[in-house]
Each structure stands twice: as structure tokens, then as C-alpha cells.
Short mmCIF file of C-alpha atoms and ligand atoms in Angstrom, two decimals:
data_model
loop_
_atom_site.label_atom_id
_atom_site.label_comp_id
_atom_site.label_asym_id
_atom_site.label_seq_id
_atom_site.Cartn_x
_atom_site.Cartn_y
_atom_site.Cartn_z
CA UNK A 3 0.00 0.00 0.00
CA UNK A 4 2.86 2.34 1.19
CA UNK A 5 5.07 1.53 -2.04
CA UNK A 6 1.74 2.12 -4.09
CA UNK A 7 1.12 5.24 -2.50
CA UNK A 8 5.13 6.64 -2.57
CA UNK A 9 6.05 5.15 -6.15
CA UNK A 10 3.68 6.69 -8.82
CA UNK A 11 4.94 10.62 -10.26
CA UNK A 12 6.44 12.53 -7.56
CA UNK A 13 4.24 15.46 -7.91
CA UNK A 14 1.01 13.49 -8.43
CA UNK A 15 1.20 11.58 -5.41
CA UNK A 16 2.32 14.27 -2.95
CA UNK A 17 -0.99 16.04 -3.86
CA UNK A 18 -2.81 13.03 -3.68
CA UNK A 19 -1.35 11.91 0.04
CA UNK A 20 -1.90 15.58 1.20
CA UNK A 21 -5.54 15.90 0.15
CA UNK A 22 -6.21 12.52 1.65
CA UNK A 23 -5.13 13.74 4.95
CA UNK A 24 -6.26 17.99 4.65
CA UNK A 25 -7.48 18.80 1.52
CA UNK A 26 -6.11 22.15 0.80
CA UNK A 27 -8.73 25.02 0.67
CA UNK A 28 -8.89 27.35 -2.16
CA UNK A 29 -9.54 30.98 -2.58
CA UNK A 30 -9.87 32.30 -6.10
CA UNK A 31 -9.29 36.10 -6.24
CA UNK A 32 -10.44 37.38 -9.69
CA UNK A 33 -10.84 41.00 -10.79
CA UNK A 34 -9.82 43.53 -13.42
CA UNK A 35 -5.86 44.20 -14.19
CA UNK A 36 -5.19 46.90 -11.31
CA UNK A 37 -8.13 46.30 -9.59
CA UNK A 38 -5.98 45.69 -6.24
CA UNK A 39 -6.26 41.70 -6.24
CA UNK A 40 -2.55 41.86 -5.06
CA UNK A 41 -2.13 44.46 -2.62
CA UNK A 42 -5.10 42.89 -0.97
CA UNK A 43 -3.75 39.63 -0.73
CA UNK A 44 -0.87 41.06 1.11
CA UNK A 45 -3.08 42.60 3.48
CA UNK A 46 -4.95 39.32 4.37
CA UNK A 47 -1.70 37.58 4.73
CA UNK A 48 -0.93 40.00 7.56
CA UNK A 49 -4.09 38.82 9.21
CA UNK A 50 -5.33 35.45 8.18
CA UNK A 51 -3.61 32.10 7.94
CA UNK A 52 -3.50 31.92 3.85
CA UNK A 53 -0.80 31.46 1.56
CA UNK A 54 -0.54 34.09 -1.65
CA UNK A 55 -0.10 32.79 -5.07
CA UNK A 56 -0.21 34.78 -7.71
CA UNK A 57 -0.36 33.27 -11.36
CA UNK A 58 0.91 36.21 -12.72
CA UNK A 59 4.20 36.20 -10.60
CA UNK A 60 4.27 32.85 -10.85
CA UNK A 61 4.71 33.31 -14.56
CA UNK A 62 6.93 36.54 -14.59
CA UNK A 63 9.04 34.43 -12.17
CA UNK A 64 8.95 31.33 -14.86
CA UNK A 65 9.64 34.13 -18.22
CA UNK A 66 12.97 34.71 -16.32
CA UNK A 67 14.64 31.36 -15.29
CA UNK A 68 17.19 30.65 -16.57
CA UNK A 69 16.77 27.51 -19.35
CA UNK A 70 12.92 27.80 -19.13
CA UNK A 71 11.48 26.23 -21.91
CA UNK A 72 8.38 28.46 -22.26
CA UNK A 73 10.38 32.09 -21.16
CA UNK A 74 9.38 33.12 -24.70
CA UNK A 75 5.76 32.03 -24.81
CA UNK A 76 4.94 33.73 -21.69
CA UNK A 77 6.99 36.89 -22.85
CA UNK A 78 4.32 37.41 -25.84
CA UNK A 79 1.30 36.39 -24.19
CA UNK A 80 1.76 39.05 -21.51
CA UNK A 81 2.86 41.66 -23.70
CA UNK A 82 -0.14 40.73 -25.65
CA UNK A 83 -2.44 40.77 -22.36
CA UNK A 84 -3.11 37.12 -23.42
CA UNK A 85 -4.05 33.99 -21.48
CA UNK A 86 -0.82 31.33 -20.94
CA UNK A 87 -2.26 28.10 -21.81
CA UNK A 88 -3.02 26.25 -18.74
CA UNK A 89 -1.18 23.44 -18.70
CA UNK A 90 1.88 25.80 -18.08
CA UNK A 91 0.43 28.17 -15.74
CA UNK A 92 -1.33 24.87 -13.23
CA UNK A 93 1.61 23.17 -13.16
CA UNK A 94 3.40 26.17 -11.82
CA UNK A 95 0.38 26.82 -9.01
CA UNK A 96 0.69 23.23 -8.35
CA UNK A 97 4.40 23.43 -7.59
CA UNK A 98 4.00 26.18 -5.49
CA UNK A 99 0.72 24.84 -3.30
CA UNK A 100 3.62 21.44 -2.80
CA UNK A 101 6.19 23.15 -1.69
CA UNK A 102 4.34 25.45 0.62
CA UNK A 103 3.14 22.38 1.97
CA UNK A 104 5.66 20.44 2.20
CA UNK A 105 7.65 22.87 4.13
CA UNK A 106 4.32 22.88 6.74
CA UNK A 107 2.07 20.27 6.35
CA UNK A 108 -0.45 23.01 7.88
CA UNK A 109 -0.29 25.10 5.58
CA UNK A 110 -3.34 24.15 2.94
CA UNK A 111 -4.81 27.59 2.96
CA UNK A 112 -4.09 29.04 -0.44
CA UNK A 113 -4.97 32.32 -2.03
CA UNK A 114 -4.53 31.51 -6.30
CA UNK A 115 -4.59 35.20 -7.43
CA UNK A 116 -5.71 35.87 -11.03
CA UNK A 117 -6.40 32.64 -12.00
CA UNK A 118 -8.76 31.09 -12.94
CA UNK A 119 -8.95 33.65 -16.30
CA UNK A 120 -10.29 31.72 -18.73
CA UNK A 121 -12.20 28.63 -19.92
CA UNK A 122 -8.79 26.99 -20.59
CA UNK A 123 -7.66 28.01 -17.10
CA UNK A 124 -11.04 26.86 -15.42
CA UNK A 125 -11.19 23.16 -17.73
CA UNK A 126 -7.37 22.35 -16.68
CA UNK A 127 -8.35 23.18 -12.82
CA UNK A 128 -11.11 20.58 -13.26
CA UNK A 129 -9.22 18.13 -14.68
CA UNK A 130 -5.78 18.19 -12.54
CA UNK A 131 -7.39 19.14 -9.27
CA UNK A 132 -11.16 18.45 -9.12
CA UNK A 133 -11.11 16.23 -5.80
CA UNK A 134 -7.98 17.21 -4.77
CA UNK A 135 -8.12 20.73 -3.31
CA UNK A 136 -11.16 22.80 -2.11
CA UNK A 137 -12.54 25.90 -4.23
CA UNK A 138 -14.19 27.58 -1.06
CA UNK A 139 -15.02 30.59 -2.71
CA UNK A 140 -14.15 33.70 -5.55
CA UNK A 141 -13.24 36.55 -3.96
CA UNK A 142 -14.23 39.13 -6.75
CA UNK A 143 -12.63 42.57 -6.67
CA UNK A 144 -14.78 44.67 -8.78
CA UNK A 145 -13.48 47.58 -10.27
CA UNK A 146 -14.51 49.79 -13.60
CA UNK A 147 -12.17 49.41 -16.64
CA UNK A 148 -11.10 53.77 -15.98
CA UNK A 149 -9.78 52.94 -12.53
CA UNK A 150 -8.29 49.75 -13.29
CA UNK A 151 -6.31 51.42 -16.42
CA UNK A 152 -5.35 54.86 -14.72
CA UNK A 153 -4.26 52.14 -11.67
CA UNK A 154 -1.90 50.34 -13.95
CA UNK A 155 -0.47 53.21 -15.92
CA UNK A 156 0.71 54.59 -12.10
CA UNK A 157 2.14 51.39 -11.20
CA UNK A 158 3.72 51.42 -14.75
CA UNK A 159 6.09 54.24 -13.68
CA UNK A 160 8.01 51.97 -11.43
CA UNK A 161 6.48 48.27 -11.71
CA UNK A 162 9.02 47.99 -15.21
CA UNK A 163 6.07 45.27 -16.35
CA UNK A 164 6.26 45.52 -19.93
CA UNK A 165 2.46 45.18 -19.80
CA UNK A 166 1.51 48.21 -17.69
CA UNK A 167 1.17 50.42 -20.77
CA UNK A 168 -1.70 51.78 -22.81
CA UNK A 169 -0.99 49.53 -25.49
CA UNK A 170 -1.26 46.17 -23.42
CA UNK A 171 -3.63 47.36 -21.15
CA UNK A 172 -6.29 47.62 -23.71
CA UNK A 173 -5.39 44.08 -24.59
CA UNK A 174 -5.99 43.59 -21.00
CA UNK A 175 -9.13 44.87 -20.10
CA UNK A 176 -10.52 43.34 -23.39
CA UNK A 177 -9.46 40.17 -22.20
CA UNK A 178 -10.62 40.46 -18.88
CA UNK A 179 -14.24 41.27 -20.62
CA UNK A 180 -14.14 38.50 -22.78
CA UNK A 181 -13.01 35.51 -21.09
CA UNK A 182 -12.84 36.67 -17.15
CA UNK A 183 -15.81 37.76 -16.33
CA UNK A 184 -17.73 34.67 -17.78
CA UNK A 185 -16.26 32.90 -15.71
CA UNK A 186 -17.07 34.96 -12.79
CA UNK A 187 -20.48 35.04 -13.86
CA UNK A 188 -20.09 31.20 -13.69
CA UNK A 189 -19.31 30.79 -9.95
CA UNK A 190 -21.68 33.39 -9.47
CA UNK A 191 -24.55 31.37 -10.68
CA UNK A 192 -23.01 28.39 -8.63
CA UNK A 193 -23.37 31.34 -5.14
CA UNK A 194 -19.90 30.72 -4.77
CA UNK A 195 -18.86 34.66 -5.51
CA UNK A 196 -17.76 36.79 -2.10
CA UNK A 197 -18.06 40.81 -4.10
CA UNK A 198 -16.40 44.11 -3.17
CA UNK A 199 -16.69 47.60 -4.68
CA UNK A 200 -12.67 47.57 -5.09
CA UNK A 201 -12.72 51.30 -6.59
CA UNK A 202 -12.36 52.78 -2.70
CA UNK A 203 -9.37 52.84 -1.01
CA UNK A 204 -7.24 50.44 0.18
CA UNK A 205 -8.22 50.68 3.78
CA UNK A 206 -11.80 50.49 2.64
CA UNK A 207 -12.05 47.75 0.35
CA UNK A 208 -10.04 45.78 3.21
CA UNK A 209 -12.41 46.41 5.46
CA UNK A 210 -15.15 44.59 3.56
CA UNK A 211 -12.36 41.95 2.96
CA UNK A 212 -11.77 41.34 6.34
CA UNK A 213 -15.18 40.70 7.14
CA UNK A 214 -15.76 38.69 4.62
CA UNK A 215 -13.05 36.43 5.95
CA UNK A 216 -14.21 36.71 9.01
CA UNK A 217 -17.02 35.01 8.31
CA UNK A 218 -15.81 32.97 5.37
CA UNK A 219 -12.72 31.31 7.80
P1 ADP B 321 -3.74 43.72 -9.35
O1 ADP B 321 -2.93 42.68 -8.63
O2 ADP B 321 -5.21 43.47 -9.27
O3 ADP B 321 -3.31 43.92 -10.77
P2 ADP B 321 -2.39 45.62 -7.61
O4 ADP B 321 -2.71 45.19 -6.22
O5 ADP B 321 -1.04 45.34 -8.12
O6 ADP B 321 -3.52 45.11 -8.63
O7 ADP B 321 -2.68 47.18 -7.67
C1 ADP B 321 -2.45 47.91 -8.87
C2 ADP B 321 -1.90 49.29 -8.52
O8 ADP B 321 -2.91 50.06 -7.88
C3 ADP B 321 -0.72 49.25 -7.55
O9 ADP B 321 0.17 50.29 -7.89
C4 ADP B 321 -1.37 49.48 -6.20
O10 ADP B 321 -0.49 50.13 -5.30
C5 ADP B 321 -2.53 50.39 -6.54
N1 ADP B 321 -3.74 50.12 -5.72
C6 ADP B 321 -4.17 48.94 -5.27
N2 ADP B 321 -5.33 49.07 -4.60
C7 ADP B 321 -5.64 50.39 -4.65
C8 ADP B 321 -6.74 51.17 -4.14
N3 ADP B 321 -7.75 50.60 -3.46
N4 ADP B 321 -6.74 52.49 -4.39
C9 ADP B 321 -5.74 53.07 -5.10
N5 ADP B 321 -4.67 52.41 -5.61
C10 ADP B 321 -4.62 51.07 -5.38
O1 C5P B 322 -2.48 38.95 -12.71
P1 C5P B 322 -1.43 39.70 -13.46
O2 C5P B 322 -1.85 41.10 -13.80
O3 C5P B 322 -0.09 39.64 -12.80
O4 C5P B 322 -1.26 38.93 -14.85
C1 C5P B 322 -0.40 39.44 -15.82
C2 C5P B 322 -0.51 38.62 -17.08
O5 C5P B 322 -0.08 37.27 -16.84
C3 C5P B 322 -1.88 38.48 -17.70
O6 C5P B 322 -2.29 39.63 -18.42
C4 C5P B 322 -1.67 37.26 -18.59
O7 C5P B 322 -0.96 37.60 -19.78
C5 C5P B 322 -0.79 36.40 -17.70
N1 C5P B 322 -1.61 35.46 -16.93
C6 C5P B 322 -2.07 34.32 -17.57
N2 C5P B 322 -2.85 33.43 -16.91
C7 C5P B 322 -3.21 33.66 -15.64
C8 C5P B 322 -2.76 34.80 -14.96
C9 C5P B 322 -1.94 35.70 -15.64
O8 C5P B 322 -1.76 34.11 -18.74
N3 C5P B 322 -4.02 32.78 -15.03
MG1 MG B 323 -1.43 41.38 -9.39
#
């Protein structure tokens, strides 16, 4: 049983031995580009027991290593405000959830920021993790396209993201129009979507965070 459980793919069975012991809980936080899904994140890691994983830096991290087979790929598709395909972007989430837990087998709280984006991004969840980790809820940031933009441009000045420019960002929001928000409108139909007005300020829209968390767990 043991040597069954320890011998398959390394990856595969580490995720399948933790979830048979604590399934790891899930937090989806989905919103427009700039909308503040990041800097919130921070702020609940301050205060709640969750881990933050953003897709987005976990793919800006991946563009840069050094012998990366898909640096390239993920260079355009950003540029090009475009959605990875999601066989590279899970298996990077699904690195990071192992080693988090790995290091402490307590921590199975996990905040997956930006993701999932797409149909793609939502099919390849199903089929690598359905079973194995918890989607407990989307926390949706919502924020009009205006804000989001003029948020990006600022963070532009310093950020050095080559897609925090007019150019991308239109690529960006029309992304976000066409293939995010069906799928928030998806978990929304399923009453699995926490909303906040994320157009306030910081302090504000963490406010309504908190307590949603509070409640949530
Ligand atoms: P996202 O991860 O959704 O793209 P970020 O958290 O990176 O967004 O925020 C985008 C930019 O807007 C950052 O420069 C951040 O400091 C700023 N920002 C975030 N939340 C707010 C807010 N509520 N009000 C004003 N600026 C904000
Ligand atoms: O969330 P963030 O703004 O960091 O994402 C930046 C870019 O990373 C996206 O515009 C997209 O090109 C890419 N991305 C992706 N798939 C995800 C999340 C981000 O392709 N699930
Ligand atoms: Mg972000």
C-alpha cells in the first residue's frame, strides 16, 4: 500500500497523500488588471492564515529562469495581455501549493490570485485538481475598466512590467471582458462569488475583505 502510494509521479502523489489527509482550501481572487487583487492579498496575509499565489508572478518568475522552456511564450502572451495556456500556468500553481506544503504540512490555505482567467484556465483546474483541493469561494474585486487602467499606468512608472502600458492594457481589459468575467459570472450562478466595490481605497475595500473572511474562515 505504502510503495503504491510513494512510487507513482512525484508530484502526483504528494498532492494526492496531502488531500487525503487535509485537503487544501482554495480561494480564487479574480478581478480587473489593477483592480488591487494583489495588494489585498498582502493585506490578508498580515491577518489570516492563507498562503498568496499569484499566477501572474508565478509566470513573470517562470519568463525569467534561466533555461525555461516556455520564457518566450509567456513573454508574448503578456505583452499581448493574453491567457498562458493552462497546462503551463497549473503546473506552476501546483508546484508552489507542494512546496508550501511540504515545508508545513499546515499550511493548505491558499490564495490563487488571477487565476482562474479563462475557460482553458477553469477546464485544466477541473481536470488536474477536481477532488484534490477545495474551491471555497471567488473573492471578486470589482473595479470599472477607468480605474483599473489609470491604476496600472501609475504602477507602470516603477512596476518595469512591460504590460503596464496603454498599449497592453487595452489588450488587457478586453481580455478580462471577454473571457474573465464569464467565468465569474459562472461561480456566481453556482453562489460561490464573495463581491467588493474595489474602486475605494485600500483601507476600505479591506475592510469589507476582512469581514468577509471573518465570516468565510
Ligand atoms: P492587481 O494585482 O489586481 O493587478 P495591484 O494590487 O497590483 O492590482 O494594484 C495595482 C496598482 O494600484 C498598484 O500600484 C497598487 O499600489 C494600486 N492600488 C491597489 N489598490 C488600490 C486602491 N484601493 N486604491 C488606489 N490604488 C490602489
Ligand atoms: O495577474 P497579473 O496582472 O499579474 O497577470 C499578468 C498577465 O499574466 C496576464 O495579463 C496574462 O498575460 C498572464 N496570466 C495568464 N494566466 C493567468 C494569470 C496571468 O496568462 N491565469
Ligand atoms: Mg497582481
Amino acid at each position: 500500500m505504502l510503495g503504491r502510494l510513494f512510487s507513482t509521479a512525484p508530484i502526483q502523489s504528494f498532492l494526492h497523500r496531502v488531500s487525503r489527509m487535509m485537503k487544501p482550501q482554495v480561494v480564487f481572487v479574480l478581478g480587473g488588471p489593477g483592480a488591487g487583487k494583489g495588494t489585498q492579498c498582502s493585506r490578508i496575509v498580515e491577518c489570516f492564515n492563507y498562503t498568496h499565489l499569484s499566477a501572474g508572478d508565478l509566470l513573470r518568475a517562470e519568463r525569467g529562469r534561466e533555461g525555461s522552456e516556455c520564457g518566450q511564450l509567456i513573454d508574448t502572451f503578456i505583452k499581448d495581455g493574453k491567457i498562458v495556456p493552462v497546462e503551463i500556468t497549473i503546473s506552476l500553481l501546483r508546484k508552489a501549493m507542494e512546496e508550501t506544503i511540504q515545508k508545513d504540512q499546515e499550511k493548505i490555505r491558499f490564495l490563487i490570485d488571477g487565476f482562474p482567467r479563462n475557460e482553458d484556465n477553469l477546464q485544466g483546474w477541473n481536470r488536474d485538481m477536481d477532488g484534490k483541493a477545495d474551491v471555497k469561494f471567488v473573492l471578486f474585486f470589482d473595479c470599472n475598466n477607468q480605474t483599473c487602467v489609470n491604476r496600472c499606468l501609475e504602477r507602470g512608472r516603477s512596476s518595469g512590467r512591460s504590460d503596464d502600458n496603454r498599449e497592453s492594457l487595452e489588450k488587457r481589459i478586453q481580455t478580462y471582458q471577454q473571457s474573465t468575467r464569464p467565468i465569474i459570472d459562472l461561480y456566481e450562478k453556482q453562489g460561490k462569488v464573495r463581491t467588493v466595490d474595489a474602486s475605494r481605497s485600500v483601507e476600505e475595500v479591506f475592510a469589507d475583505v476582512k469581514s468577509i473572511l471573518d465570516k468565510e474562515g
